[in-house]
GROMACS .gro file of C-alpha atoms in nm:
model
  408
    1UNK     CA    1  16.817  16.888   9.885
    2UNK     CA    2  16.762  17.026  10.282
    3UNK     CA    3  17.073  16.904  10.474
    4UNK     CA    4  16.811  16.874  10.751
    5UNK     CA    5  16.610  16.605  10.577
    6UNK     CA    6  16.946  16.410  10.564
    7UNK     CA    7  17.244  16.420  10.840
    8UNK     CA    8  17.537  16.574  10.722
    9UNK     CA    9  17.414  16.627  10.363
   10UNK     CA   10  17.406  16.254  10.283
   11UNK     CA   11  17.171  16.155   9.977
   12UNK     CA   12  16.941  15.929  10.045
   13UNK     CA   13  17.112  15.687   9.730
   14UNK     CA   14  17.436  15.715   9.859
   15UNK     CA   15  17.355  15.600  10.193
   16UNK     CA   16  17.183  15.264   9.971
   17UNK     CA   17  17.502  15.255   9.783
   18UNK     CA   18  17.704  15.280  10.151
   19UNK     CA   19  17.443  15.020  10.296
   20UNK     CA   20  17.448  14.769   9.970
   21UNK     CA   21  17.860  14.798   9.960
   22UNK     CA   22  17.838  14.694  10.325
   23UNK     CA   23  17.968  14.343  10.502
   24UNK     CA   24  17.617  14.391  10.713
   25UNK     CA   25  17.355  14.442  10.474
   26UNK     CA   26  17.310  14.082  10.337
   27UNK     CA   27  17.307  13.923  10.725
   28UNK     CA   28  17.073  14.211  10.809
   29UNK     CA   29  16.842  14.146  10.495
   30UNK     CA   30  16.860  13.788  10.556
   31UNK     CA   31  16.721  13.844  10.950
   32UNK     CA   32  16.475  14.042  10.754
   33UNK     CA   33  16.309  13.781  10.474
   34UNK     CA   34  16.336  13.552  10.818
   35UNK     CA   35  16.145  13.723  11.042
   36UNK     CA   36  15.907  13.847  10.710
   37UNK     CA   37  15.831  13.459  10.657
   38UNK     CA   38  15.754  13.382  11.013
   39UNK     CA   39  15.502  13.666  11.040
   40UNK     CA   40  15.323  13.560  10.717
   41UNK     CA   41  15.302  13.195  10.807
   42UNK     CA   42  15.155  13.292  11.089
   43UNK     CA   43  14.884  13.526  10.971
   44UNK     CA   44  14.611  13.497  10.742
   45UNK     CA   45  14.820  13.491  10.454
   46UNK     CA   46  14.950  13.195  10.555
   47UNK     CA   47  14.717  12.959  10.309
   48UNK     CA   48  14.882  13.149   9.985
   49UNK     CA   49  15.250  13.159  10.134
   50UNK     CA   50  15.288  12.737  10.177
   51UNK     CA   51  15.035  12.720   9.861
   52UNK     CA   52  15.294  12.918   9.665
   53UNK     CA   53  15.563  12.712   9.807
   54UNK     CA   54  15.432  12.372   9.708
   55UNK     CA   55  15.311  12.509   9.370
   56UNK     CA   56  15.444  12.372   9.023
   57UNK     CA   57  15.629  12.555   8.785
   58UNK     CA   58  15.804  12.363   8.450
   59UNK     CA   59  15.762  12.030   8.631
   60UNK     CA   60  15.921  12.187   8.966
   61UNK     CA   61  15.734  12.304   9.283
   62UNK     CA   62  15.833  12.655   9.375
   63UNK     CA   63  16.043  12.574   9.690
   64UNK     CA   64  16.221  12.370   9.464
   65UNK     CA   65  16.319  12.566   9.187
   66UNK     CA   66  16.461  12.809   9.521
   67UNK     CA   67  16.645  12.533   9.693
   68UNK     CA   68  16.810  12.335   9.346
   69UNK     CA   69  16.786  12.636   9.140
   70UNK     CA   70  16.869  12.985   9.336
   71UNK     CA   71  17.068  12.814   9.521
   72UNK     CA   72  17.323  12.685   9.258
   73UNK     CA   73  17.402  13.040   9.179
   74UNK     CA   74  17.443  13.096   9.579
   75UNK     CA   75  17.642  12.803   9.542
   76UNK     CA   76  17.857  12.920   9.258
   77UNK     CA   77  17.942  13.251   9.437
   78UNK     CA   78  18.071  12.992   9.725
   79UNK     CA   79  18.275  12.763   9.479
   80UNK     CA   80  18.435  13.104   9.324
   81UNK     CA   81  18.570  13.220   9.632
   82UNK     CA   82  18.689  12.912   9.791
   83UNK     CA   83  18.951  12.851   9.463
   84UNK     CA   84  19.016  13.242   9.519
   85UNK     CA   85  19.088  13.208   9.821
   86UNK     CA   86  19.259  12.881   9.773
   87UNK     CA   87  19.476  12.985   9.477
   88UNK     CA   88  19.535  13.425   9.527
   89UNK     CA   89  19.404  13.473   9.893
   90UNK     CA   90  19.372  13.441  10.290
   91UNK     CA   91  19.407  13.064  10.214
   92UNK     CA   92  19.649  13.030   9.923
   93UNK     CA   93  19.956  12.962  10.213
   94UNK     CA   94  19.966  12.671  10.449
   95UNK     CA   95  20.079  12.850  10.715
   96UNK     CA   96  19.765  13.110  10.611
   97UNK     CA   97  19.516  12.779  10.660
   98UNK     CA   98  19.637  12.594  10.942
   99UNK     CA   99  19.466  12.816  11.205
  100UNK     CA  100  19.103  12.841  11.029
  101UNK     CA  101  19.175  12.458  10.886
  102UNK     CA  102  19.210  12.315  11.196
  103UNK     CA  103  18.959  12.569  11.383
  104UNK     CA  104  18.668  12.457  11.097
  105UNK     CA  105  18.747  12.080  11.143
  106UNK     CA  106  18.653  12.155  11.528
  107UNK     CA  107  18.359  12.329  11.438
  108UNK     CA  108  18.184  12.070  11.206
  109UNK     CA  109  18.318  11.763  11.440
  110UNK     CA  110  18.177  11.863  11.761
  111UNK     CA  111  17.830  12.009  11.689
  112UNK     CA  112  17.747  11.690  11.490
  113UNK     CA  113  17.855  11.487  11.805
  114UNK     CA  114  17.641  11.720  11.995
  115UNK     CA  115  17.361  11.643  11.776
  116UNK     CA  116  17.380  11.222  11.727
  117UNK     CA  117  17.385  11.226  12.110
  118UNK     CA  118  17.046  11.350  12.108
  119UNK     CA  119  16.918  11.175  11.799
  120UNK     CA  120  17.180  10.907  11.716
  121UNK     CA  121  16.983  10.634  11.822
  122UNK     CA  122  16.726  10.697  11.595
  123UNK     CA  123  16.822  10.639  11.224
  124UNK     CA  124  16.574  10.870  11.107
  125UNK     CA  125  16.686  11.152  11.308
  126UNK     CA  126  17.083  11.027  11.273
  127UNK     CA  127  17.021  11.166  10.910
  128UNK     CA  128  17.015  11.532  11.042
  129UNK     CA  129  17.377  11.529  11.185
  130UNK     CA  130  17.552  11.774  10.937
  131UNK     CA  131  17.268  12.042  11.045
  132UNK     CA  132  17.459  12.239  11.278
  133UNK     CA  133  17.783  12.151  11.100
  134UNK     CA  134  17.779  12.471  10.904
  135UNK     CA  135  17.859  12.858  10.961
  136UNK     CA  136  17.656  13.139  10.817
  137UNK     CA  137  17.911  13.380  10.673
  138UNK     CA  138  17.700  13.635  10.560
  139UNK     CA  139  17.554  13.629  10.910
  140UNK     CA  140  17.829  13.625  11.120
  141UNK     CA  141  18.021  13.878  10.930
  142UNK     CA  142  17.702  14.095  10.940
  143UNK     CA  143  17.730  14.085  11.356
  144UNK     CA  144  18.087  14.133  11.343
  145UNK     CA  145  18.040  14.454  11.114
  146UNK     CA  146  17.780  14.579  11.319
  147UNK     CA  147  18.017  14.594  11.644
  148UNK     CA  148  18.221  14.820  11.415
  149UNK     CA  149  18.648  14.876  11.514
  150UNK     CA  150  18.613  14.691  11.864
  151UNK     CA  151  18.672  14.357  11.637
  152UNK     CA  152  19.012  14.359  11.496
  153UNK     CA  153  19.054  14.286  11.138
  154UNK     CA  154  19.259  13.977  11.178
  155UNK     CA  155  18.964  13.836  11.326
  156UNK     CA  156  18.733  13.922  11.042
  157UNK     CA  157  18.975  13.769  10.860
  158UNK     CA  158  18.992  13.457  11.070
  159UNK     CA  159  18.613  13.410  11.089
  160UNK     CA  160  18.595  13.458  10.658
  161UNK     CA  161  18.827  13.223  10.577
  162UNK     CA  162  18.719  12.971  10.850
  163UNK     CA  163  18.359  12.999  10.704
  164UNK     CA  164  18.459  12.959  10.353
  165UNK     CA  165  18.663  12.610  10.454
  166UNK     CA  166  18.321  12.538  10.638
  167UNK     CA  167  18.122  12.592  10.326
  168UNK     CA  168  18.378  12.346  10.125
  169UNK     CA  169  18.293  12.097  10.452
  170UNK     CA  170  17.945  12.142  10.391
  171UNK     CA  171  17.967  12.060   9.997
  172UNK     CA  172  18.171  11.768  10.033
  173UNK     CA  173  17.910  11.621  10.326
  174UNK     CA  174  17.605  11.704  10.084
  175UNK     CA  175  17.779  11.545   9.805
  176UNK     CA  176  17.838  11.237  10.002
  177UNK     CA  177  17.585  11.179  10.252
  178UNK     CA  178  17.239  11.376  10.087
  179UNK     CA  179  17.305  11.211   9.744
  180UNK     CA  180  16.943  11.052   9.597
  181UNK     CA  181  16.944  10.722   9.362
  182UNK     CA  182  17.214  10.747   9.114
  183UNK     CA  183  17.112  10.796   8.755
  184UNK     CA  184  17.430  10.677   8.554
  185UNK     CA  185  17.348  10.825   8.173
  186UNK     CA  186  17.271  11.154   8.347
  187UNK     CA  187  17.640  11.153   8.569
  188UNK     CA  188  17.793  11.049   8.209
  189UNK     CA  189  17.664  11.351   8.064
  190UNK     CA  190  17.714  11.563   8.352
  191UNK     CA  191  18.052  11.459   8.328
  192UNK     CA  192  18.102  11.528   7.906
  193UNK     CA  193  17.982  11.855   7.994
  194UNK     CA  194  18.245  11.894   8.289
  195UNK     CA  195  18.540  11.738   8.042
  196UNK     CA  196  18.402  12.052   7.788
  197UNK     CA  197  18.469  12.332   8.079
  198UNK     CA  198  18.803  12.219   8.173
  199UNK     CA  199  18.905  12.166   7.825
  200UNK     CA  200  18.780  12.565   7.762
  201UNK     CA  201  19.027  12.646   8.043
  202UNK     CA  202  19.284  12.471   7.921
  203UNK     CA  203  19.229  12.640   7.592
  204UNK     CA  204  19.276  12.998   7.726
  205UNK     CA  205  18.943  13.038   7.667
  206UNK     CA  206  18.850  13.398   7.970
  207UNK     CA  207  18.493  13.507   7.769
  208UNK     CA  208  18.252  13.408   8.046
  209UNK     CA  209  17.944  13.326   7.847
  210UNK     CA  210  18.076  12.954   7.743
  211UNK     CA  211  18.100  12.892   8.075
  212UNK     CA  212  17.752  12.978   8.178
  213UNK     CA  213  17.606  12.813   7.893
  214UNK     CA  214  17.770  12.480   7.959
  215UNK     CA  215  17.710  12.545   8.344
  216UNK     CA  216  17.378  12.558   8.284
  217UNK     CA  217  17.391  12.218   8.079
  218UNK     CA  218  17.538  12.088   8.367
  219UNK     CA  219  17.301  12.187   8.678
  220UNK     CA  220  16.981  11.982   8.426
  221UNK     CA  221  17.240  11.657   8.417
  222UNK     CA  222  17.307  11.710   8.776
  223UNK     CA  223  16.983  11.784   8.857
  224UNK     CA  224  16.847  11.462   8.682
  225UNK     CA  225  17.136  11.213   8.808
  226UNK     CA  226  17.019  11.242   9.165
  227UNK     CA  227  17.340  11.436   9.300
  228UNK     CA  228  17.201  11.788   9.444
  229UNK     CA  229  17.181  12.020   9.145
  230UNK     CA  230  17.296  12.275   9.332
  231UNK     CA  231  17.667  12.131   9.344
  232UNK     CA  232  17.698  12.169   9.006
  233UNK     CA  233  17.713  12.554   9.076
  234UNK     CA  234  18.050  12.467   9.276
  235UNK     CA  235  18.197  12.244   8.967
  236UNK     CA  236  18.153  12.532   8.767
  237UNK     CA  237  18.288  12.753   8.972
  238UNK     CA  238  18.658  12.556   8.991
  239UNK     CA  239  18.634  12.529   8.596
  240UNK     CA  240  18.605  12.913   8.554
  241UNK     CA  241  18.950  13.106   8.513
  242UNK     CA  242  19.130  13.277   8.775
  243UNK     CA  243  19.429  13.410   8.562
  244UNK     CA  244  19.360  13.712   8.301
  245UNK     CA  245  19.450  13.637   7.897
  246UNK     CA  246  19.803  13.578   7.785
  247UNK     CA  247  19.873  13.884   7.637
  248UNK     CA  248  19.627  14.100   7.821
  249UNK     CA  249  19.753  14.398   8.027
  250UNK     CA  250  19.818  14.333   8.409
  251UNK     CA  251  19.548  14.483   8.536
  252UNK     CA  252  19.268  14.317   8.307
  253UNK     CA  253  19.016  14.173   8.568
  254UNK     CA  254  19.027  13.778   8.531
  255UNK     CA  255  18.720  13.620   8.479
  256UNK     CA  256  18.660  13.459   8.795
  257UNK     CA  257  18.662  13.828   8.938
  258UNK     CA  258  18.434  13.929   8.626
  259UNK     CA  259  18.195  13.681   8.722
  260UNK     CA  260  18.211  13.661   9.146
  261UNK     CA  261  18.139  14.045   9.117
  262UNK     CA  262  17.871  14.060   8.879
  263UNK     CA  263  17.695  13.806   9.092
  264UNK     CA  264  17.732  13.850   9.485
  265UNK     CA  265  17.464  14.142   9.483
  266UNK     CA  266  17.235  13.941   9.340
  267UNK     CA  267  17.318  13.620   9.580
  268UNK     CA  268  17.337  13.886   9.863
  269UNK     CA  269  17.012  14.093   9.756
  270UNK     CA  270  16.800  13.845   9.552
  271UNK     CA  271  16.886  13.506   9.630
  272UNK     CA  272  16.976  13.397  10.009
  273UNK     CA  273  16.656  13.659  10.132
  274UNK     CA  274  16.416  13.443   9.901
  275UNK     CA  275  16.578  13.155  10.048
  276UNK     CA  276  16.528  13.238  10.404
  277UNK     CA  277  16.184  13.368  10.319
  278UNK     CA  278  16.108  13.038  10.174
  279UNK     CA  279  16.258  12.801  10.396
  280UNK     CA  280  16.180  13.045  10.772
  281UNK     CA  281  15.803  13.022  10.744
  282UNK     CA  282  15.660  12.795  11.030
  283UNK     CA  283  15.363  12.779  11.150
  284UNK     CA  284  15.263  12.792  11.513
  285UNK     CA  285  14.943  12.737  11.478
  286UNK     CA  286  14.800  12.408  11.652
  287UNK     CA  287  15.178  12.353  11.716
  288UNK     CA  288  15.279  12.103  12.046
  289UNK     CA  289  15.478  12.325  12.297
  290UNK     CA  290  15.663  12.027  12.315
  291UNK     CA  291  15.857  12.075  11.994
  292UNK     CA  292  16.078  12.299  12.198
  293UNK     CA  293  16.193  12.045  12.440
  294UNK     CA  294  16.225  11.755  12.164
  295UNK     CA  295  16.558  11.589  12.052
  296UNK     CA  296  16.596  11.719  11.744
  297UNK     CA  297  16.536  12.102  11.798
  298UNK     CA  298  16.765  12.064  12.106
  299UNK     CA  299  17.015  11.869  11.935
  300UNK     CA  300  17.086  12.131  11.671
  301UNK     CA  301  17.016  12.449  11.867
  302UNK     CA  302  17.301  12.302  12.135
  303UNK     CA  303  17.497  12.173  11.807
  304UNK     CA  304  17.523  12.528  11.713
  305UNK     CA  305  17.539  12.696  12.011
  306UNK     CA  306  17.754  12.521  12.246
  307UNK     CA  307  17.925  12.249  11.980
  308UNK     CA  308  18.061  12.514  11.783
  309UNK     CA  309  18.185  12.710  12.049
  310UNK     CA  310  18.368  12.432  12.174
  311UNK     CA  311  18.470  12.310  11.823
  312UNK     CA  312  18.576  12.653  11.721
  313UNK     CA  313  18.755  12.797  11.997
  314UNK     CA  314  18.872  12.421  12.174
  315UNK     CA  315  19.062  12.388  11.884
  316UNK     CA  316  19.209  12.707  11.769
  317UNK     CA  317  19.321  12.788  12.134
  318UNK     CA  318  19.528  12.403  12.175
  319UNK     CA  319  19.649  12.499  11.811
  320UNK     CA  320  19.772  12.844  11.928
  321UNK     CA  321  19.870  12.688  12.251
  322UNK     CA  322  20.128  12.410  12.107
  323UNK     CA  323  20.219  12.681  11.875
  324UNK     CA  324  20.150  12.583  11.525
  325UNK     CA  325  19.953  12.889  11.441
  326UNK     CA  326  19.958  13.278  11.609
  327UNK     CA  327  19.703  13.422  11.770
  328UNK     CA  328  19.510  13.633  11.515
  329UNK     CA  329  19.688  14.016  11.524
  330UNK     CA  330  19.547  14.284  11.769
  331UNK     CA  331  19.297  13.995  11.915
  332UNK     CA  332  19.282  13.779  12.239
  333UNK     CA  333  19.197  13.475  12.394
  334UNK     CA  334  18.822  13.658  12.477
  335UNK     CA  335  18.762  13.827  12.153
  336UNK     CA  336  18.868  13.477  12.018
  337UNK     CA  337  18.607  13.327  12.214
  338UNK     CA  338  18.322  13.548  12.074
  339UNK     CA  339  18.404  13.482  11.754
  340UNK     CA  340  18.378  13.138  11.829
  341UNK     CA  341  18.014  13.147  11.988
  342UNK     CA  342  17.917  13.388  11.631
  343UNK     CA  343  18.007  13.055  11.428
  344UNK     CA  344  17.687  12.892  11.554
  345UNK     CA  345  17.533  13.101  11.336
  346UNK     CA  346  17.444  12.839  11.072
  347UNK     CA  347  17.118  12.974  10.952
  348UNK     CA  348  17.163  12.966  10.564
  349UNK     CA  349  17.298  12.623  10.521
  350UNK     CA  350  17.193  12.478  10.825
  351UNK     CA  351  16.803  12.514  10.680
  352UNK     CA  352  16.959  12.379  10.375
  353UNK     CA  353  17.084  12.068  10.489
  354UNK     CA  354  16.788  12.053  10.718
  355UNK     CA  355  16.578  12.018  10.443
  356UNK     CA  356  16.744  11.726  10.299
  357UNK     CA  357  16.818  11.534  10.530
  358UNK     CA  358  16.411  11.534  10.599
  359UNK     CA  359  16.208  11.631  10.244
  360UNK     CA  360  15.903  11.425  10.259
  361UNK     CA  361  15.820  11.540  10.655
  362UNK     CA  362  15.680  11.855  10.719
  363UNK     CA  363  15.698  11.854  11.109
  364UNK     CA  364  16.050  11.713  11.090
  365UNK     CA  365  16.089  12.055  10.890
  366UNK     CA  366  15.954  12.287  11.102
  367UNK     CA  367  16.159  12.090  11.433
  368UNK     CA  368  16.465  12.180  11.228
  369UNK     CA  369  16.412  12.558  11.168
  370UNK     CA  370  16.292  12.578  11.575
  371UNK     CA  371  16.617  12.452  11.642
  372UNK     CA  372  16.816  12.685  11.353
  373UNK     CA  373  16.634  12.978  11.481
  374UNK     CA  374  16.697  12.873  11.816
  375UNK     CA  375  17.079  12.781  11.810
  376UNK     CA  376  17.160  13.116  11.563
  377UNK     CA  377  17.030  13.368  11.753
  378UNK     CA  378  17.168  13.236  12.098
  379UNK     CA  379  17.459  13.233  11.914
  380UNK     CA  380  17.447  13.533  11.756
  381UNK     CA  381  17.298  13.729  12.080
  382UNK     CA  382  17.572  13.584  12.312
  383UNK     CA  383  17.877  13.646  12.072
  384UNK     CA  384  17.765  13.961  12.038
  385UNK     CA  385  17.775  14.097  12.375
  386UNK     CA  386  18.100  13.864  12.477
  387UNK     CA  387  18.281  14.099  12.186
  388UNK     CA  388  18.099  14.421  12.307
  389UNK     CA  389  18.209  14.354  12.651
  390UNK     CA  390  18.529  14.258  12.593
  391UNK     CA  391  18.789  14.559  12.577
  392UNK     CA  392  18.942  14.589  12.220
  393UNK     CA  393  19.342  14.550  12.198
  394UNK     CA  394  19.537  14.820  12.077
  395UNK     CA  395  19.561  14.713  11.700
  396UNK     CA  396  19.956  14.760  11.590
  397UNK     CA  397  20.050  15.001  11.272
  398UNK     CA  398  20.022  14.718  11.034
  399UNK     CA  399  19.724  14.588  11.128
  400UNK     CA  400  19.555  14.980  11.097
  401UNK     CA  401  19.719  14.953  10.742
  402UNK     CA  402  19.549  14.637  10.686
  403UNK     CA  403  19.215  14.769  10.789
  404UNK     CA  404  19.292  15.045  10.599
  405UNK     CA  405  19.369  14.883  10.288
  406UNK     CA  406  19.003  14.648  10.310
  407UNK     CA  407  18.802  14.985  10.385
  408UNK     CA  408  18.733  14.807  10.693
   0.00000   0.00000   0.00000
């Protein structure tokens, strides 16, 4: 192979294998399937990509079986690390969760107080008020990564775990407040099948294929009792093992990690790009310019742009302040400030939510992704050059150990 063809004698698979093992590449193929859908809704292809879309497969339309079907697995990745976290990680301590805790909290109060003072009159728009509620972690960690050392690790630490405690705010509030009719034989088998994976991990039971089949039994009963299917994905998740065998040597990878690993590249790869290139796609064709100035767009772009920089950082800096928690190592009040303005990023589940709180109403749909789009990339744009601006702290020895220990 010429060494000219390829800086520094790099193959071109191992810089794929660099780019795929990355904390960037599944925020910067997201951006991609994004910007892909809005250029093909708006071109003459348009006709086959919402014709796809609306299409039925096995008694589901295609942008269903993406939203309640991909999206369980997506879903499933989220519920596995939130009880790794919970149980063996960044959040297993109190002292570990009070900072992100409290700092999440912030972030999913204010932006939906942001957003009902827009639309709160209106009970049809009221129903949209967990939109800009939620962080994109694959996102925001992909513009943290991308500004490289000048973002201590601390704070990629703070931003994770503060994500993941968003994402467990976010399943609650769809589990509560997105729920359809309640069908009561399908719950009762949903919940047989739920009694079945506890009892298997209560048994010592750490082959994962059990545990897929019944999870699969129990995203049809969840899917048919009117619950979104795709919690059933985190119920699995908090049924599957995090401990190795009795017996087993030390080192033998539990099955939680067996399964989280064998599925985040597809989740990262596969599954959230074909949901942003599903759910992205508007059209701007015959489209009011008036759509930009209207409550709802406004209320979620300023949710996510100013209420979760106020939620975020309002919070975390009293918390700091009255000294329950430390400021995160090697970071300051500034840094701490952009990471704040990146948690507006809410793309993923914000388009999510979006399109349940409003599923029969296509320009309702299209408001909410003008406002997504529009709240995210402020967001994303002004944390961005807050932390590239802002001079980085000298990191101390431990904190260079910690980096070093991550591969950061």
């Amino acid at each position: 192979m010429d060494a000219r063809k390829h800086p520094a004698g790099r193959h071109p698979a191992s810089f794929i294998r660099d780019f795929m093992r990355s904390e960037a590449s599944g925020g910067i193929l997201l951006m991609a399937a994004a910007a892909l859908a809005l250029v093909v809704a708006n071109s003459p292809l348009s006709g086959a990509y919402f014709d796809t879309l609306h299409s039925y497969v096995l008694g589901l339309s295609v942008g269903h079986w993406v939203n309640d079907g991909l999206m369980a697995v997506f879903f499933l990745l989220v519920g596995l690390e939130i009880k790794r976290e919970m149980l063996d990680g960044q959040l297993s301590t109190w002292p570990r969760r009070i900072l992100p805790g409290i700092a999440a909290a912030g972030g999913m109060l204010v932006p939906a107080l942001v957003y009902l003072a827009f639309n709160g009159a209106d009970p049809v728009m009221a129903r949209g008020w967990a939109i800009p509620a939620a962080t994109d972690i694959a996102f925001a960690l992909g513009v943290l990564s991308l500004l490289g050392p000048r973002v201590p690790v601390s704070l990629k630490i703070f931003l994770t775990a503060l994500a993941i405690i968003d994402d467990l705010g976010a399943v609650v509030i769809i589990a509560l407040f997105y729920t359809a009719d309640l069908s009561l034989p399908a719950l009762g088998v949903a919940a047989l099948i739920l009694a079945a994976l506890i009892g298997l991990n209560r048994s010592g039971v750490r082959t994962l294929w059990p545990y897929l089949v019944l999870g699969a039994g129990l995203w049809g009963a969840v899917l048919l009792s009117g619950v979104h299917a795709t919690l059933a994905g985190v119920t699995l998740a908090l049924t599957v093992p995090l401990r190795p065998a009795a017996g087993r040597p030390e080192d033998a990878q539990p099955p939680l990690l067996r399964l989280e690993h064998a599925i985040h590249p597809w989740v990262a790869f596969l599954i959230v790009p074909v949901f942003g290139f599903a759910n992205a796609g508007v059209s701007f064709a015959g489209m009011d310019a008036s759509i930009l100035t209207g409550t709802l767009p406004l209320g979620i772009a300023l949710g996510l742009f100013a209420g979760k920089m106020v939620g975020v950082f309002g919070t975390a800096w009293l918390t700091i302040r009255l000294g329950f928690a430390d400021m995160p190592a090697g970071a300051g009040t500034a840094q701490l400030y952009g990471v704040a303005l990146l948690c507006g990023i809410g793309f993923t589940m914000s388009l999510f939510i979006g399109a349940l709180a409003f599923p029969t109403s296509p320009e309702l749909g299209d408001a909410v992704k003008v406002g997504v789009f529009a709240g995210s990339i402020l967001s994303a744009t002004a944390g961005a050059v807050v932390l590239r601006l802002v001079p980085a702290k000298t990191a101390g020895p431990a904190l260079h150990a910690a980096e070093a220990d991550r591969g950061a």
